[in-house]
PDB file of C-alpha atoms and ligand atoms in Angstrom:
ATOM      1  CA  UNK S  15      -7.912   4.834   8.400  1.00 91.00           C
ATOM      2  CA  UNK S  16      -6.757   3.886   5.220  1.00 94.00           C
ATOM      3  CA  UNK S  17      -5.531   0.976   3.759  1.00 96.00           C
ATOM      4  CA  UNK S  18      -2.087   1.223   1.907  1.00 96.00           C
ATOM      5  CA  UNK S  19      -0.953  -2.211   2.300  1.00 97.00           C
ATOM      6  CA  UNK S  20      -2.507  -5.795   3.111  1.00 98.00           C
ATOM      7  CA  UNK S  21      -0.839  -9.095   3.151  1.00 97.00           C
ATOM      8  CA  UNK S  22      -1.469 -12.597   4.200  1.00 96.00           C
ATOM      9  CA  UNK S  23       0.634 -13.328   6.838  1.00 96.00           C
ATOM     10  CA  UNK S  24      -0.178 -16.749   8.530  1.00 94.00           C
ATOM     11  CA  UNK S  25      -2.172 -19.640   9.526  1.00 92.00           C
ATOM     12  CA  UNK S  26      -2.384 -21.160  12.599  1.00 90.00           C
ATOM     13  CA  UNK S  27      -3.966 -24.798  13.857  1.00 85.00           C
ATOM     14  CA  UNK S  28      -3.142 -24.355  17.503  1.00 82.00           C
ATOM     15  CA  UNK S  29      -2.452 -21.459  20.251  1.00 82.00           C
ATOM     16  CA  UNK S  30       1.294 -22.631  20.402  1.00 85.00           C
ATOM     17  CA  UNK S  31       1.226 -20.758  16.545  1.00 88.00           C
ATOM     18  CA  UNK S  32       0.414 -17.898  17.995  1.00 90.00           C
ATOM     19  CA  UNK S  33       2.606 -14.799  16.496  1.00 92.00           C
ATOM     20  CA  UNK S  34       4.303 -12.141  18.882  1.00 93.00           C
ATOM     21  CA  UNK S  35       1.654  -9.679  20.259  1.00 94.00           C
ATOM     22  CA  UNK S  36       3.565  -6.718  18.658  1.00 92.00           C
ATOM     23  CA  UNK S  37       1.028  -5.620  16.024  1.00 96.00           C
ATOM     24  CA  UNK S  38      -2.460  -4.381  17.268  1.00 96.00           C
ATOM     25  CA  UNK S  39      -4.993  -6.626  16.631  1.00 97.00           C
ATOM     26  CA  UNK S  40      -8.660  -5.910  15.103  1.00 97.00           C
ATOM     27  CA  UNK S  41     -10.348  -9.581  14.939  1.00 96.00           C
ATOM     28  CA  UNK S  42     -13.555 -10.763  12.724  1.00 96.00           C
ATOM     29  CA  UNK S  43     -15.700 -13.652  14.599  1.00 94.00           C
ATOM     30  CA  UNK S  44     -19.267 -14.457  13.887  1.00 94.00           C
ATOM     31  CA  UNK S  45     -21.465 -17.375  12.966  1.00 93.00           C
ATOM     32  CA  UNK S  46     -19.995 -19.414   9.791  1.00 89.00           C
ATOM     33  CA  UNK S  47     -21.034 -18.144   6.241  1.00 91.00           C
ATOM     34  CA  UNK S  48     -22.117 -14.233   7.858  1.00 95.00           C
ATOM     35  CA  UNK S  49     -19.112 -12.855   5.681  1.00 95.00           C
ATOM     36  CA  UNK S  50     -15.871 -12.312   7.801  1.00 94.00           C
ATOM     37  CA  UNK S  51     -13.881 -13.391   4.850  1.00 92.00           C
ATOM     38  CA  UNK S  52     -15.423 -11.008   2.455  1.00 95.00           C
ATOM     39  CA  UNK S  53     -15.783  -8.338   4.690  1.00 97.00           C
ATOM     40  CA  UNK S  54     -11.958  -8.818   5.338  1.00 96.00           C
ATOM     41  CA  UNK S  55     -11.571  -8.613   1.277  1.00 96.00           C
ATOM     42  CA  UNK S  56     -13.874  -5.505   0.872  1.00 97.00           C
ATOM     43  CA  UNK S  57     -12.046  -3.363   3.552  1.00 97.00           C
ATOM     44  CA  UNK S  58      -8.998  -4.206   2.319  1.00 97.00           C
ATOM     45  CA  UNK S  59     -10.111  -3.954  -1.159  1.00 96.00           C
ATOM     46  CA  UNK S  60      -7.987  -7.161  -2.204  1.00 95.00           C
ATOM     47  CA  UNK S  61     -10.277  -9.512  -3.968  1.00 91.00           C
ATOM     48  CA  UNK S  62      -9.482 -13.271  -2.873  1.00 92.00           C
ATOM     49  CA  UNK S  63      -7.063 -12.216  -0.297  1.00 95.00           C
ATOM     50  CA  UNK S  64      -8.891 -13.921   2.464  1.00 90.00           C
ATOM     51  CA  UNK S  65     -10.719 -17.529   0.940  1.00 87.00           C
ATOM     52  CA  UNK S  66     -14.539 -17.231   0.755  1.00 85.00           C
ATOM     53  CA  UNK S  67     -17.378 -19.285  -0.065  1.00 79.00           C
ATOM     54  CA  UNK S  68     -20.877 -19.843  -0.332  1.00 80.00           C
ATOM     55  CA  UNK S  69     -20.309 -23.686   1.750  1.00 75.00           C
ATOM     56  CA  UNK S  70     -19.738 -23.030   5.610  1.00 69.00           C
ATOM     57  CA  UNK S  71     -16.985 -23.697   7.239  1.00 65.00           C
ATOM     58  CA  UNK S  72     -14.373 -22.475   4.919  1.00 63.00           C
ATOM     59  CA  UNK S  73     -11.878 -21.252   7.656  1.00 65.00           C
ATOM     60  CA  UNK S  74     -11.014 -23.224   9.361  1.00 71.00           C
ATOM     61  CA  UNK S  75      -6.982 -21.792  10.752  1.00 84.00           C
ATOM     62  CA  UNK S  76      -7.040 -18.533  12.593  1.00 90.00           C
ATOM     63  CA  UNK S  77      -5.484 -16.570   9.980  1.00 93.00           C
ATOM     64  CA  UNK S  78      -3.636 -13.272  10.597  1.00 96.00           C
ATOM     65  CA  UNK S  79      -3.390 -10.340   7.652  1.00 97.00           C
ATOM     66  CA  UNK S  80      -1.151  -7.230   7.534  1.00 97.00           C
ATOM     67  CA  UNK S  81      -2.532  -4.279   7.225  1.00 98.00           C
ATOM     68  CA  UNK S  82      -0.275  -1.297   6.250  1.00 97.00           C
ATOM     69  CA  UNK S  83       2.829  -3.144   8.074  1.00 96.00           C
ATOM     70  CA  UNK S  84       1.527  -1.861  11.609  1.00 96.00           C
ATOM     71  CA  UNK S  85      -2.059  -3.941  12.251  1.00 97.00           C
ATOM     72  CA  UNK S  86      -3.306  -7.555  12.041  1.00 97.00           C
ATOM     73  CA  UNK S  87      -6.355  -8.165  11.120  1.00 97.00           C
ATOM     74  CA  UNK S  88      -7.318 -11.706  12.051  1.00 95.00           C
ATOM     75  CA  UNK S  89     -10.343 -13.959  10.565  1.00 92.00           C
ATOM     76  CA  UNK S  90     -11.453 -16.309  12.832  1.00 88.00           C
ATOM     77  CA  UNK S  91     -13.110 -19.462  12.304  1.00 83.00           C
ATOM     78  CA  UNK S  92     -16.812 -19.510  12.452  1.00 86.00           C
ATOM     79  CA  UNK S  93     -19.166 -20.792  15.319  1.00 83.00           C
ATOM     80  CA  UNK S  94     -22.810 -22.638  15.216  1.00 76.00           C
ATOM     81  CA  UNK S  95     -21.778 -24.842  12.227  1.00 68.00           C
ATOM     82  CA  UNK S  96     -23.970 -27.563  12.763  1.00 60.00           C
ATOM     83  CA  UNK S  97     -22.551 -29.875  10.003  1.00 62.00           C
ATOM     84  CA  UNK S  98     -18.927 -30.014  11.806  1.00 66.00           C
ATOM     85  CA  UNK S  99     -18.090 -32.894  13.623  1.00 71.00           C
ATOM     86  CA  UNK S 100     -18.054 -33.192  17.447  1.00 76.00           C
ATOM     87  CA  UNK S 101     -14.242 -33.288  17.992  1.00 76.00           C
ATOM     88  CA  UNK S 102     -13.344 -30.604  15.348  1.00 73.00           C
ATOM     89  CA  UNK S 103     -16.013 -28.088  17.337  1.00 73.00           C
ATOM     90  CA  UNK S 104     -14.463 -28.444  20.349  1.00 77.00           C
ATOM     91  CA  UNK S 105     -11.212 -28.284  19.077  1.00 76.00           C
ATOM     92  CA  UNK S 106     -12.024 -24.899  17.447  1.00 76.00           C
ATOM     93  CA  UNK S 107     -14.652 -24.048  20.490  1.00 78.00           C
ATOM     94  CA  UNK S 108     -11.339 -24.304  22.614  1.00 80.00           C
ATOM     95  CA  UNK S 109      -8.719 -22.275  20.163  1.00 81.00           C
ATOM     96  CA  UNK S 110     -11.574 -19.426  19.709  1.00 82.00           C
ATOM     97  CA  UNK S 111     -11.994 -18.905  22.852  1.00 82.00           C
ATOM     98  CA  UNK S 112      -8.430 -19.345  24.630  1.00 84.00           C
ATOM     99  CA  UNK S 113      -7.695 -16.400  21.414  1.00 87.00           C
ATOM    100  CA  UNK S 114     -10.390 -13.915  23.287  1.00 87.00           C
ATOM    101  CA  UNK S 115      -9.933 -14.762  26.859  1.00 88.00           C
ATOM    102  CA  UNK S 116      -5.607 -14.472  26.553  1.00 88.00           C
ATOM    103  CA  UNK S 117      -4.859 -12.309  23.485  1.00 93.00           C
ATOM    104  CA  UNK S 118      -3.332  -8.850  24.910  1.00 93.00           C
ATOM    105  CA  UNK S 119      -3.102  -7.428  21.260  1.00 95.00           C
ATOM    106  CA  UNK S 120      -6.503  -7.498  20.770  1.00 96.00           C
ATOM    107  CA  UNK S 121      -7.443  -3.654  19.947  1.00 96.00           C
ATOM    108  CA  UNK S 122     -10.908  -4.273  18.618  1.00 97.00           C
ATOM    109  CA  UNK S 123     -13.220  -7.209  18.385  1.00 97.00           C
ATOM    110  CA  UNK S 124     -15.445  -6.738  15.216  1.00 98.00           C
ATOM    111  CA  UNK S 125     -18.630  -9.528  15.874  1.00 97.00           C
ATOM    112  CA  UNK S 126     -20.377  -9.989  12.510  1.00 98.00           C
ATOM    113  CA  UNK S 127     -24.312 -11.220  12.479  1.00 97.00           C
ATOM    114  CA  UNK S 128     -26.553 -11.558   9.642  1.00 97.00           C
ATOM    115  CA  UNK S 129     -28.685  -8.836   9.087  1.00 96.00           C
ATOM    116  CA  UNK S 130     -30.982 -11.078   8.030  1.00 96.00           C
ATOM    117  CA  UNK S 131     -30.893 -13.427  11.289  1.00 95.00           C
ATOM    118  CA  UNK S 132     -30.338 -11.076  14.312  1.00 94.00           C
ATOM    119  CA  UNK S 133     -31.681 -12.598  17.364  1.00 92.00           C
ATOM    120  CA  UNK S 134     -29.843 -16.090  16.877  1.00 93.00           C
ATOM    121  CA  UNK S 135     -28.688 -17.504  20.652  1.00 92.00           C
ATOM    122  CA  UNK S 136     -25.293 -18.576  19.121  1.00 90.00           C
ATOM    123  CA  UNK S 137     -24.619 -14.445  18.681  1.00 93.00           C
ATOM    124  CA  UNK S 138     -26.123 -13.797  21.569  1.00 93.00           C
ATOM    125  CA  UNK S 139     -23.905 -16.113  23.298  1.00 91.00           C
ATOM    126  CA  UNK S 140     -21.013 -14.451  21.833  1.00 92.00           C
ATOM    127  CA  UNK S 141     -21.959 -11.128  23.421  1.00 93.00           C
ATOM    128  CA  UNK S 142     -22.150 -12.792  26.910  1.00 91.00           C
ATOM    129  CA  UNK S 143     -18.585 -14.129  26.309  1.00 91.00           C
ATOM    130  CA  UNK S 144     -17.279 -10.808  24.853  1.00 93.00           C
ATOM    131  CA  UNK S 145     -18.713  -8.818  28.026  1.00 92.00           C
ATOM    132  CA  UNK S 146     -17.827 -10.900  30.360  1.00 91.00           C
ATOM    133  CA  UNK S 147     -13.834 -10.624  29.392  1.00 90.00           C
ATOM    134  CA  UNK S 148     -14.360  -7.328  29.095  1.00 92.00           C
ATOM    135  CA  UNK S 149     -13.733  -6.884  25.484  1.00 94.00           C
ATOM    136  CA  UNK S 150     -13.675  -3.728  23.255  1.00 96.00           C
ATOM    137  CA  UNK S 151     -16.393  -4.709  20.234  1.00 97.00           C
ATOM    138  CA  UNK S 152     -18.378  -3.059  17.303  1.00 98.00           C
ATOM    139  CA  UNK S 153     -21.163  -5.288  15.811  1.00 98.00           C
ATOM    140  CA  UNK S 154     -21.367  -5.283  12.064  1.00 98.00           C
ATOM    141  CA  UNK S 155     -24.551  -6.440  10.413  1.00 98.00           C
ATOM    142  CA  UNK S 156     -23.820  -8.060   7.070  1.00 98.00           C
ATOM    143  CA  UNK S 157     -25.520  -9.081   4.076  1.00 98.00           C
ATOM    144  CA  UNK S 158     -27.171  -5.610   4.070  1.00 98.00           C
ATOM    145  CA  UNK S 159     -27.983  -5.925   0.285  1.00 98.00           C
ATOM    146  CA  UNK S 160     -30.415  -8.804   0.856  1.00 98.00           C
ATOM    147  CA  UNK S 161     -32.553  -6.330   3.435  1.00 97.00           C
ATOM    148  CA  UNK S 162     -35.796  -4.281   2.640  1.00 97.00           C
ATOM    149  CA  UNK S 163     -35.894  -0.672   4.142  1.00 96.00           C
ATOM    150  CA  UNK S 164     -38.534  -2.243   7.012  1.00 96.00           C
ATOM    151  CA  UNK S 165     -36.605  -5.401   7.763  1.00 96.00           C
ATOM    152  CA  UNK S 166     -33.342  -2.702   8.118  1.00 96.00           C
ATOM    153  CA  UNK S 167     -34.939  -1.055  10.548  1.00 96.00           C
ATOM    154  CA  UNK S 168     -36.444  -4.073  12.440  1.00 96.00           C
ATOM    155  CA  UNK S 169     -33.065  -6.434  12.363  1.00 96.00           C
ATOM    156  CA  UNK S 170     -30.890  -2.967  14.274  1.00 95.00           C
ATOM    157  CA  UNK S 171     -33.725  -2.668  17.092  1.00 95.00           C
ATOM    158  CA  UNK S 172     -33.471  -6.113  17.783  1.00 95.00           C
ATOM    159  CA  UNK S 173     -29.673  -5.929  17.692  1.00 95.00           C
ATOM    160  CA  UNK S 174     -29.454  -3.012  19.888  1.00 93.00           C
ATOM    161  CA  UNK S 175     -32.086  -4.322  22.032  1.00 92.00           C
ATOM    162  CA  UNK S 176     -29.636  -6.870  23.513  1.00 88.00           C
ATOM    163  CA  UNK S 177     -26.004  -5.057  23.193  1.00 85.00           C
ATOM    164  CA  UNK S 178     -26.047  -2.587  25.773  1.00 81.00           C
ATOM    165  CA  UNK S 179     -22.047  -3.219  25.660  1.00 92.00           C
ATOM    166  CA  UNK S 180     -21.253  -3.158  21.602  1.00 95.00           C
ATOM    167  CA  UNK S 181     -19.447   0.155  21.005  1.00 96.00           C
ATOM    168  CA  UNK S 182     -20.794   0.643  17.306  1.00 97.00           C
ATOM    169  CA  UNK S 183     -23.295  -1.096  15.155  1.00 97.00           C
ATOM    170  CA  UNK S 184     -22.406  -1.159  11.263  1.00 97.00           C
ATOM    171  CA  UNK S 185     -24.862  -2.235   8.798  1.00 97.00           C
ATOM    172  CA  UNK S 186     -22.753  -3.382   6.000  1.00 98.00           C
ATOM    173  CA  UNK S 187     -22.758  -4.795   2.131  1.00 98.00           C
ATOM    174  CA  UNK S 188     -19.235  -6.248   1.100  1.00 98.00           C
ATOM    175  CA  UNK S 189     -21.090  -6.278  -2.526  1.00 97.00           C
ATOM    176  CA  UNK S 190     -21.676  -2.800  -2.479  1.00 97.00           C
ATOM    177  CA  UNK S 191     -18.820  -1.632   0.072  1.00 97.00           C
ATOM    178  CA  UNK S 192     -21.947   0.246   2.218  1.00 98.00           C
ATOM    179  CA  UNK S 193     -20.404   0.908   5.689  1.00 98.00           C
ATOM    180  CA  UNK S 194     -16.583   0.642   4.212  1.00 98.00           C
ATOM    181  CA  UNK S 195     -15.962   4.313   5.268  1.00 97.00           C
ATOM    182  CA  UNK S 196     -17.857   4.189   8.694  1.00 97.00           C
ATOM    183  CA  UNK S 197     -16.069   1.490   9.344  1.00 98.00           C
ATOM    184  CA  UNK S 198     -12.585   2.592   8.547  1.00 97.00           C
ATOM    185  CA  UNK S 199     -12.683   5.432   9.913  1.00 95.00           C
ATOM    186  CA  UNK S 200     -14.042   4.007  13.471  1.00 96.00           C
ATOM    187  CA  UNK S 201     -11.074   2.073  13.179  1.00 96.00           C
ATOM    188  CA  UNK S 202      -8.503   4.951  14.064  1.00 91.00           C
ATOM    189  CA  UNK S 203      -9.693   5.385  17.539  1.00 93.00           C
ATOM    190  CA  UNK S 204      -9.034   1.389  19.073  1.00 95.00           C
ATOM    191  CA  UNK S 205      -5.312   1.225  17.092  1.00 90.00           C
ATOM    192  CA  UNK S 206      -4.328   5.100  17.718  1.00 76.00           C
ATOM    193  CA  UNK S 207      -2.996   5.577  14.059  1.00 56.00           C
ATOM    194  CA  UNK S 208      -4.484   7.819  11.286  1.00 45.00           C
TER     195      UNK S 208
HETATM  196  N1  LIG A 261     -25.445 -10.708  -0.465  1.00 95.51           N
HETATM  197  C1  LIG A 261     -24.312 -10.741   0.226  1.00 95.51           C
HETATM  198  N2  LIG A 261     -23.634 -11.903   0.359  1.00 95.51           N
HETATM  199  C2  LIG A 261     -22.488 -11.906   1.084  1.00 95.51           C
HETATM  200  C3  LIG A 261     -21.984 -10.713   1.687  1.00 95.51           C
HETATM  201  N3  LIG A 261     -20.845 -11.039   2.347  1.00 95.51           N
HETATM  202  C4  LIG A 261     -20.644 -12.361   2.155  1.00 95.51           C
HETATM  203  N4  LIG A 261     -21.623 -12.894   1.391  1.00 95.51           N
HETATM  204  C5  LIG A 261     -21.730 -14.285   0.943  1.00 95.51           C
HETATM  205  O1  LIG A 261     -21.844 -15.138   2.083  1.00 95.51           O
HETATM  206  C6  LIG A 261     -21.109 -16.362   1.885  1.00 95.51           C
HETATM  207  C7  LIG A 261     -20.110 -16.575   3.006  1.00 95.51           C
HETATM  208  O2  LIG A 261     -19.128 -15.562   2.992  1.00 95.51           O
HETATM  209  P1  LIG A 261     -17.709 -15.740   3.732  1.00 95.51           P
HETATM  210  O3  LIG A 261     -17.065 -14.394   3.698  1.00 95.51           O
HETATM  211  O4  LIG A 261     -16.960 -16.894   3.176  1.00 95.51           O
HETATM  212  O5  LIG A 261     -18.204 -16.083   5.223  1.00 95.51           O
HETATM  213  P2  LIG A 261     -17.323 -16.465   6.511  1.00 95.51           P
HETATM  214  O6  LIG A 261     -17.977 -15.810   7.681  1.00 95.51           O
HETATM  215  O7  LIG A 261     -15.899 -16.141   6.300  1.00 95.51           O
HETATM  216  O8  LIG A 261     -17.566 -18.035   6.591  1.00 95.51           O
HETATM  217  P3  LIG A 261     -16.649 -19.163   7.341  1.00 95.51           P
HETATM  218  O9  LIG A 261     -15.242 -18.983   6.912  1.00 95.51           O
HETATM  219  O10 LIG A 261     -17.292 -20.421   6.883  1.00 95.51           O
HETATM  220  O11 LIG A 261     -16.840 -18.953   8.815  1.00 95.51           O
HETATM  221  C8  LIG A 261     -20.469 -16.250   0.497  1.00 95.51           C
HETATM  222  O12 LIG A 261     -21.306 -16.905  -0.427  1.00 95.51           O
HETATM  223  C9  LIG A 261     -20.454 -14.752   0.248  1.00 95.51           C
HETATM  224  O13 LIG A 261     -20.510 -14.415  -1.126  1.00 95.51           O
HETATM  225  C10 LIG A 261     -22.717  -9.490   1.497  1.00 95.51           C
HETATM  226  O14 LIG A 261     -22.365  -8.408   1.982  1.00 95.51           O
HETATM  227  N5  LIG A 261     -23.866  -9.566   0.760  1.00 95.51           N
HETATM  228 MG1  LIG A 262     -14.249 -17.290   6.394  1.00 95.51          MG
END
């Protein structure tokens, strides 16, 4: 696939926000701080379009992007931020998941974990939840930069070791744009568009 066109689109607090399921839906969760916002930016090669930053937590809406007036991609708010208080997790606990148990337009779930961290429960967790609502998903490993050649190698058995159901595994570098085309092109096949 390629990207022609991407454009914020809106922010929402609440499921009531929720926008008509018209648009097919590819949707970035993972741990707070793995990258979903920059890996949003890289594929879409529009610096800044979706907010990053080195402090967890920074998304905090569900925010939806369009992508070449036909697709939404959608950057969740991270899980497993310790620092958040208790209310505000389950408040977000609850919106995250009512989003992946109800959401028809979901084409493709894209769960992000850190190359450098792959066997943390909170992920693994994640993968329970995706399975058990039977959702399509491709695991992308980010922060590939940071990894040596061994710890590469070592971080994807561990990942594959426990997700029997993921239908891809990407390692990706939204510094370096590694994995952009793999994972562009994988896209094609879940939203049925060139
Ligand atoms: N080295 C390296 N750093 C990255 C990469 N992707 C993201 N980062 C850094 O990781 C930090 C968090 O990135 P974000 O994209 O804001 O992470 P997020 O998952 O959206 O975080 P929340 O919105 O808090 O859930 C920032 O300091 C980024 O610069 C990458 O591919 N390589
Ligand atoms: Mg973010």
């Amino acid at each position: 696939m390629k990207i022609n066109s991407a454009v914020f689109y809106k922010s929402i607090a609440d499921p009531s926000g929720l926008p008509e399921e018209t648009f097919p839906e590819i949707v970035f969760v993972g741990r707070s701080n793995v990258g979903k916002s920059s890996l949003l930016n890289s594929l879409t090669g529009v610096k800044g379009l979706a907010k990053t930053s080195s402090t967890p937590g920074k998304t905090r809406l569900i925010n939806f992007f369009t992508i070449n007036d036909r697709i939404h991609f959608v950057d969740l708010p991270g899980y497993g931020y310790a620092a958040v208080g208790h209310e505000e997790k389950a408040h977000w606990g609850k919106l995250l998941s009512a989003y992946i148990e109800r959401r028809r337009s979901v084409a493709l779930v894209l769960l992000l974990i850190d190359a450098r961290h792959p066997s943390m429960p909170s992920d693994r967790e994640m993968m329970a939840f995706l399975d058990y609502h039977q959702r399509t998903y491709g695991i992308i490993m980010t922060k590939d930069d940071k990894l040596s050649q061994k710890e590469r190698h070592l971080a994807r058995r561990a990942v594959e070791s426990f997700s029997a159901k993921a239908e891809f595994i990407v390692n990706y570098s939204s510094f370096s744009g590694k994995g952009k085309n793999e994972l562009l092109s994988r896209f094609e096949h879940y939203i049925g568009i060139k």
